[in-house]
GROMACS .gro file of N, CA and C in nm:
model
  255
    1UNK      N    1   0.100  -0.128  -0.004
    1UNK     CA    2   0.020   0.014  -0.004
    1UNK      C    3   0.094   0.119  -0.035
    2UNK      N    4   0.050   0.230  -0.118
    2UNK     CA    5   0.159   0.366  -0.108
    2UNK      C    6   0.127   0.435   0.008
    3UNK      N    7   0.201   0.524   0.041
    3UNK     CA    8   0.220   0.602   0.165
    3UNK      C    9   0.144   0.702   0.116
    4UNK      N   10   0.079   0.781   0.241
    4UNK     CA   11   0.028   0.904   0.207
    4UNK      C   12   0.084   1.017   0.118
    5UNK      N   13   0.205   1.040   0.173
    5UNK     CA   14   0.304   1.110   0.099
    5UNK      C   15   0.309   1.080  -0.024
    6UNK      N   16   0.345   0.968  -0.076
    6UNK     CA   17   0.359   0.931  -0.213
    6UNK      C   18   0.238   0.946  -0.309
    7UNK      N   19   0.118   0.922  -0.205
    7UNK     CA   20  -0.035   0.974  -0.297
    7UNK      C   21  -0.040   1.108  -0.307
    8UNK      N   22   0.023   1.171  -0.258
    8UNK     CA   23  -0.002   1.327  -0.210
    8UNK      C   24   0.102   1.402  -0.340
    9UNK      N   25   0.230   1.322  -0.367
    9UNK     CA   26   0.318   1.383  -0.459
    9UNK      C   27   0.309   1.343  -0.604
   10UNK      N   28   0.236   1.204  -0.615
   10UNK     CA   29   0.203   1.170  -0.742
   10UNK      C   30   0.037   1.108  -0.747
   11UNK      N   31  -0.013   1.205  -0.765
   11UNK     CA   32  -0.177   1.194  -0.737
   11UNK      C   33  -0.196   1.097  -0.888
   12UNK      N   34  -0.146   1.072  -0.989
   12UNK     CA   35  -0.158   0.971  -1.099
   12UNK      C   36  -0.167   0.839  -1.055
   13UNK      N   37  -0.113   0.833  -0.958
   13UNK     CA   38  -0.091   0.688  -0.894
   13UNK      C   39  -0.246   0.646  -0.806
   14UNK      N   40  -0.325   0.755  -0.772
   14UNK     CA   41  -0.434   0.720  -0.720
   14UNK      C   42  -0.560   0.643  -0.815
   15UNK      N   43  -0.644   0.594  -0.719
   15UNK     CA   44  -0.751   0.550  -0.811
   15UNK      C   45  -0.847   0.618  -0.849
   16UNK      N   46  -0.912   0.626  -0.967
   16UNK     CA   47  -1.015   0.712  -0.978
   16UNK      C   48  -1.114   0.720  -0.877
   17UNK      N   49  -1.156   0.841  -0.888
   17UNK     CA   50  -1.280   0.891  -0.787
   17UNK      C   51  -1.436   0.823  -0.844
   18UNK      N   52  -1.504   0.799  -0.758
   18UNK     CA   53  -1.641   0.692  -0.810
   18UNK      C   54  -1.685   0.833  -0.905
   19UNK      N   55  -1.777   0.784  -1.011
   19UNK     CA   56  -1.874   0.889  -1.071
   19UNK      C   57  -1.961   0.946  -0.999
   20UNK      N   58  -2.019   1.098  -1.022
   20UNK     CA   59  -2.119   1.162  -0.942
   20UNK      C   60  -2.232   1.102  -0.966
   21UNK      N   61  -2.284   1.122  -0.867
   21UNK     CA   62  -2.433   1.045  -0.854
   21UNK      C   63  -2.523   1.127  -0.925
   22UNK      N   64  -2.625   1.085  -1.027
   22UNK     CA   65  -2.718   1.101  -1.103
   22UNK      C   66  -2.807   1.147  -0.993
   23UNK      N   67  -2.843   1.291  -0.950
   23UNK     CA   68  -2.961   1.310  -0.879
   23UNK      C   69  -3.057   1.408  -0.933
   24UNK      N   70  -3.196   1.406  -0.891
   24UNK     CA   71  -3.270   1.502  -0.966
   24UNK      C   72  -3.321   1.630  -0.840
   25UNK      N   73  -3.213   1.742  -0.860
   25UNK     CA   74  -3.238   1.833  -0.788
   25UNK      C   75  -3.369   1.905  -0.782
   26UNK      N   76  -3.475   1.864  -0.894
   26UNK     CA   77  -3.608   1.952  -0.899
   26UNK      C   78  -3.683   1.893  -0.773
   27UNK      N   79  -3.671   1.758  -0.731
   27UNK     CA   80  -3.717   1.681  -0.604
   27UNK      C   81  -3.680   1.757  -0.496
   28UNK      N   82  -3.549   1.770  -0.480
   28UNK     CA   83  -3.505   1.824  -0.353
   28UNK      C   84  -3.533   2.003  -0.348
   29UNK      N   85  -3.544   2.068  -0.442
   29UNK     CA   86  -3.578   2.204  -0.429
   29UNK      C   87  -3.735   2.231  -0.442
   30UNK      N   88  -3.827   2.133  -0.476
   30UNK     CA   89  -3.934   2.113  -0.452
   30UNK      C   90  -3.984   2.078  -0.292
   31UNK      N   91  -3.898   1.999  -0.258
   31UNK     CA   92  -3.910   1.958  -0.106
   31UNK      C   93  -3.894   2.077  -0.051
   32UNK      N   94  -3.779   2.148  -0.036
   32UNK     CA   95  -3.773   2.264   0.029
   32UNK      C   96  -3.866   2.384  -0.005
   33UNK      N   97  -3.944   2.403  -0.109
   33UNK     CA   98  -4.042   2.497  -0.131
   33UNK      C   99  -4.141   2.437  -0.061
   34UNK      N  100  -4.186   2.313  -0.045
   34UNK     CA  101  -4.287   2.273   0.021
   34UNK      C  102  -4.267   2.291   0.205
   35UNK      N  103  -4.175   2.233   0.211
   35UNK     CA  104  -4.111   2.301   0.376
   35UNK      C  105  -4.178   2.439   0.389
   36UNK      N  106  -4.110   2.539   0.321
   36UNK     CA  107  -4.143   2.664   0.336
   36UNK      C  108  -4.273   2.715   0.311
   37UNK      N  109  -4.338   2.633   0.254
   37UNK     CA  110  -4.498   2.659   0.264
   37UNK      C  111  -4.582   2.630   0.394
   38UNK      N  112  -4.523   2.496   0.425
   38UNK     CA  113  -4.600   2.451   0.549
   38UNK      C  114  -4.518   2.554   0.685
   39UNK      N  115  -4.438   2.600   0.667
   39UNK     CA  116  -4.349   2.740   0.760
   39UNK      C  117  -4.500   2.850   0.792
   40UNK      N  118  -4.484   2.860   0.663
   40UNK     CA  119  -4.583   2.976   0.593
   40UNK      C  120  -4.703   2.992   0.640
   41UNK      N  121  -4.761   2.825   0.623
   41UNK     CA  122  -4.910   2.851   0.695
   41UNK      C  123  -4.892   2.839   0.860
   42UNK      N  124  -4.799   2.748   0.928
   42UNK     CA  125  -4.819   2.786   1.015
   42UNK      C  126  -4.758   2.914   1.100
   43UNK      N  127  -4.678   2.992   1.044
   43UNK     CA  128  -4.653   3.139   1.081
   43UNK      C  129  -4.755   3.220   1.060
   44UNK      N  130  -4.823   3.219   0.966
   44UNK     CA  131  -4.924   3.304   0.945
   44UNK      C  132  -5.049   3.300   1.049
   45UNK      N  133  -5.053   3.165   1.080
   45UNK     CA  134  -5.185   3.116   1.202
   45UNK      C  135  -5.150   3.178   1.323
   46UNK      N  136  -4.985   3.191   1.349
   46UNK     CA  137  -4.956   3.255   1.470
   46UNK      C  138  -4.954   3.389   1.448
   47UNK      N  139  -4.896   3.434   1.344
   47UNK     CA  140  -4.927   3.599   1.312
   47UNK      C  141  -5.081   3.643   1.351
   48UNK      N  142  -5.196   3.583   1.294
   48UNK     CA  143  -5.324   3.639   1.292
   48UNK      C  144  -5.364   3.617   1.442
   49UNK      N  145  -5.316   3.508   1.515
   49UNK     CA  146  -5.364   3.500   1.647
   49UNK      C  147  -5.307   3.625   1.737
   50UNK      N  148  -5.201   3.687   1.639
   50UNK     CA  149  -5.160   3.827   1.759
   50UNK      C  150  -5.014   3.810   1.825
   51UNK      N  151  -4.986   3.651   1.796
   51UNK     CA  152  -4.846   3.608   1.867
   51UNK      C  153  -4.702   3.639   1.775
   52UNK      N  154  -4.740   3.637   1.659
   52UNK     CA  155  -4.627   3.609   1.559
   52UNK      C  156  -4.566   3.730   1.537
   53UNK      N  157  -4.465   3.736   1.443
   53UNK     CA  158  -4.382   3.848   1.386
   53UNK      C  159  -4.407   3.869   1.233
   54UNK      N  160  -4.413   3.965   1.178
   54UNK     CA  161  -4.395   3.993   1.053
   54UNK      C  162  -4.302   3.962   0.986
   55UNK      N  163  -4.182   3.941   1.063
   55UNK     CA  164  -4.028   3.880   0.999
   55UNK      C  165  -4.049   3.764   0.992
   56UNK      N  166  -4.123   3.641   1.059
   56UNK     CA  167  -4.127   3.523   0.999
   56UNK      C  168  -4.215   3.495   0.910
   57UNK      N  169  -4.335   3.566   0.878
   57UNK     CA  170  -4.424   3.557   0.773
   57UNK      C  171  -4.314   3.597   0.640
   58UNK      N  172  -4.252   3.738   0.637
   58UNK     CA  173  -4.139   3.764   0.525
   58UNK      C  174  -4.065   3.642   0.499
   59UNK      N  175  -3.993   3.577   0.594
   59UNK     CA  176  -3.859   3.488   0.599
   59UNK      C  177  -3.920   3.376   0.505
   60UNK      N  178  -4.043   3.347   0.550
   60UNK     CA  179  -4.112   3.237   0.498
   60UNK      C  180  -4.132   3.248   0.353
   61UNK      N  181  -4.203   3.382   0.298
   61UNK     CA  182  -4.214   3.440   0.158
   61UNK      C  183  -4.087   3.423   0.081
   62UNK      N  184  -3.968   3.474   0.159
   62UNK     CA  185  -3.851   3.463   0.093
   62UNK      C  186  -3.820   3.345   0.052
   63UNK      N  187  -3.796   3.233   0.144
   63UNK     CA  188  -3.750   3.095   0.112
   63UNK      C  189  -3.812   3.028   0.011
   64UNK      N  190  -3.969   3.085   0.002
   64UNK     CA  191  -4.038   3.010  -0.105
   64UNK      C  192  -4.008   3.095  -0.242
   65UNK      N  193  -3.952   3.254  -0.250
   65UNK     CA  194  -3.924   3.295  -0.376
   65UNK      C  195  -3.759   3.240  -0.422
   66UNK      N  196  -3.673   3.246  -0.315
   66UNK     CA  197  -3.565   3.150  -0.333
   66UNK      C  198  -3.564   3.002  -0.404
   67UNK      N  199  -3.657   2.955  -0.350
   67UNK     CA  200  -3.697   2.783  -0.384
   67UNK      C  201  -3.737   2.819  -0.524
   68UNK      N  202  -3.802   2.922  -0.551
   68UNK     CA  203  -3.836   2.923  -0.713
   68UNK      C  204  -3.724   2.960  -0.809
   69UNK      N  205  -3.637   3.043  -0.758
   69UNK     CA  206  -3.472   3.065  -0.820
   69UNK      C  207  -3.445   2.987  -0.834
   70UNK      N  208  -3.447   2.863  -0.746
   70UNK     CA  209  -3.366   2.763  -0.719
   70UNK      C  210  -3.401   2.660  -0.832
   71UNK      N  211  -3.552   2.681  -0.874
   71UNK     CA  212  -3.632   2.594  -0.995
   71UNK      C  213  -3.587   2.625  -1.100
   72UNK      N  214  -3.595   2.784  -1.114
   72UNK     CA  215  -3.513   2.813  -1.251
   72UNK      C  216  -3.375   2.768  -1.291
   73UNK      N  217  -3.277   2.768  -1.184
   73UNK     CA  218  -3.176   2.753  -1.176
   73UNK      C  219  -3.119   2.623  -1.291
   74UNK      N  220  -3.215   2.509  -1.170
   74UNK     CA  221  -3.218   2.388  -1.225
   74UNK      C  222  -3.247   2.327  -1.323
   75UNK      N  223  -3.344   2.410  -1.370
   75UNK     CA  224  -3.431   2.385  -1.513
   75UNK      C  225  -3.332   2.417  -1.605
   76UNK      N  226  -3.239   2.571  -1.576
   76UNK     CA  227  -3.117   2.592  -1.672
   76UNK      C  228  -3.008   2.518  -1.704
   77UNK      N  229  -2.972   2.445  -1.569
   77UNK     CA  230  -2.867   2.371  -1.555
   77UNK      C  231  -2.885   2.230  -1.579
   78UNK      N  232  -2.966   2.167  -1.571
   78UNK     CA  233  -2.976   2.011  -1.563
   78UNK      C  234  -2.926   1.959  -1.624
   79UNK      N  235  -2.893   1.978  -1.778
   79UNK     CA  236  -2.811   1.865  -1.828
   79UNK      C  237  -2.643   1.891  -1.796
   80UNK      N  238  -2.613   2.017  -1.714
   80UNK     CA  239  -2.477   2.018  -1.697
   80UNK      C  240  -2.448   1.934  -1.547
   81UNK      N  241  -2.531   1.948  -1.463
   81UNK     CA  242  -2.531   1.890  -1.336
   81UNK      C  243  -2.561   1.738  -1.336
   82UNK      N  244  -2.654   1.676  -1.451
   82UNK     CA  245  -2.668   1.534  -1.464
   82UNK      C  246  -2.536   1.479  -1.562
   83UNK      N  247  -2.480   1.557  -1.609
   83UNK     CA  248  -2.378   1.490  -1.701
   83UNK      C  249  -2.397   1.452  -1.837
   84UNK      N  250  -2.538   1.508  -1.873
   84UNK     CA  251  -2.595   1.471  -1.981
   84UNK      C  252  -2.534   1.571  -2.086
   85UNK      N  253  -2.549   1.515  -2.233
   85UNK     CA  254  -2.463   1.634  -2.347
   85UNK      C  255  -2.603   1.671  -2.434
   0.00000   0.00000   0.00000
């Protein structure tokens, strides 16, 4: 087994890394947006009862909007991150 120093000084002798996993980021982003929607409903209920703050509601809306931006990015870059031509 080669030493760590040898592996660091001769990277060509290392075995190749595993191929990247093929993931569907759309599902991940949609899951995040769904969680923000649940949080928005909860914070709206608390806010409407007079115990919540506007900042909490705005934070949830911002999370949903940023998730939408993430969906746009995912759609534009899908072939790149999935390794498709």
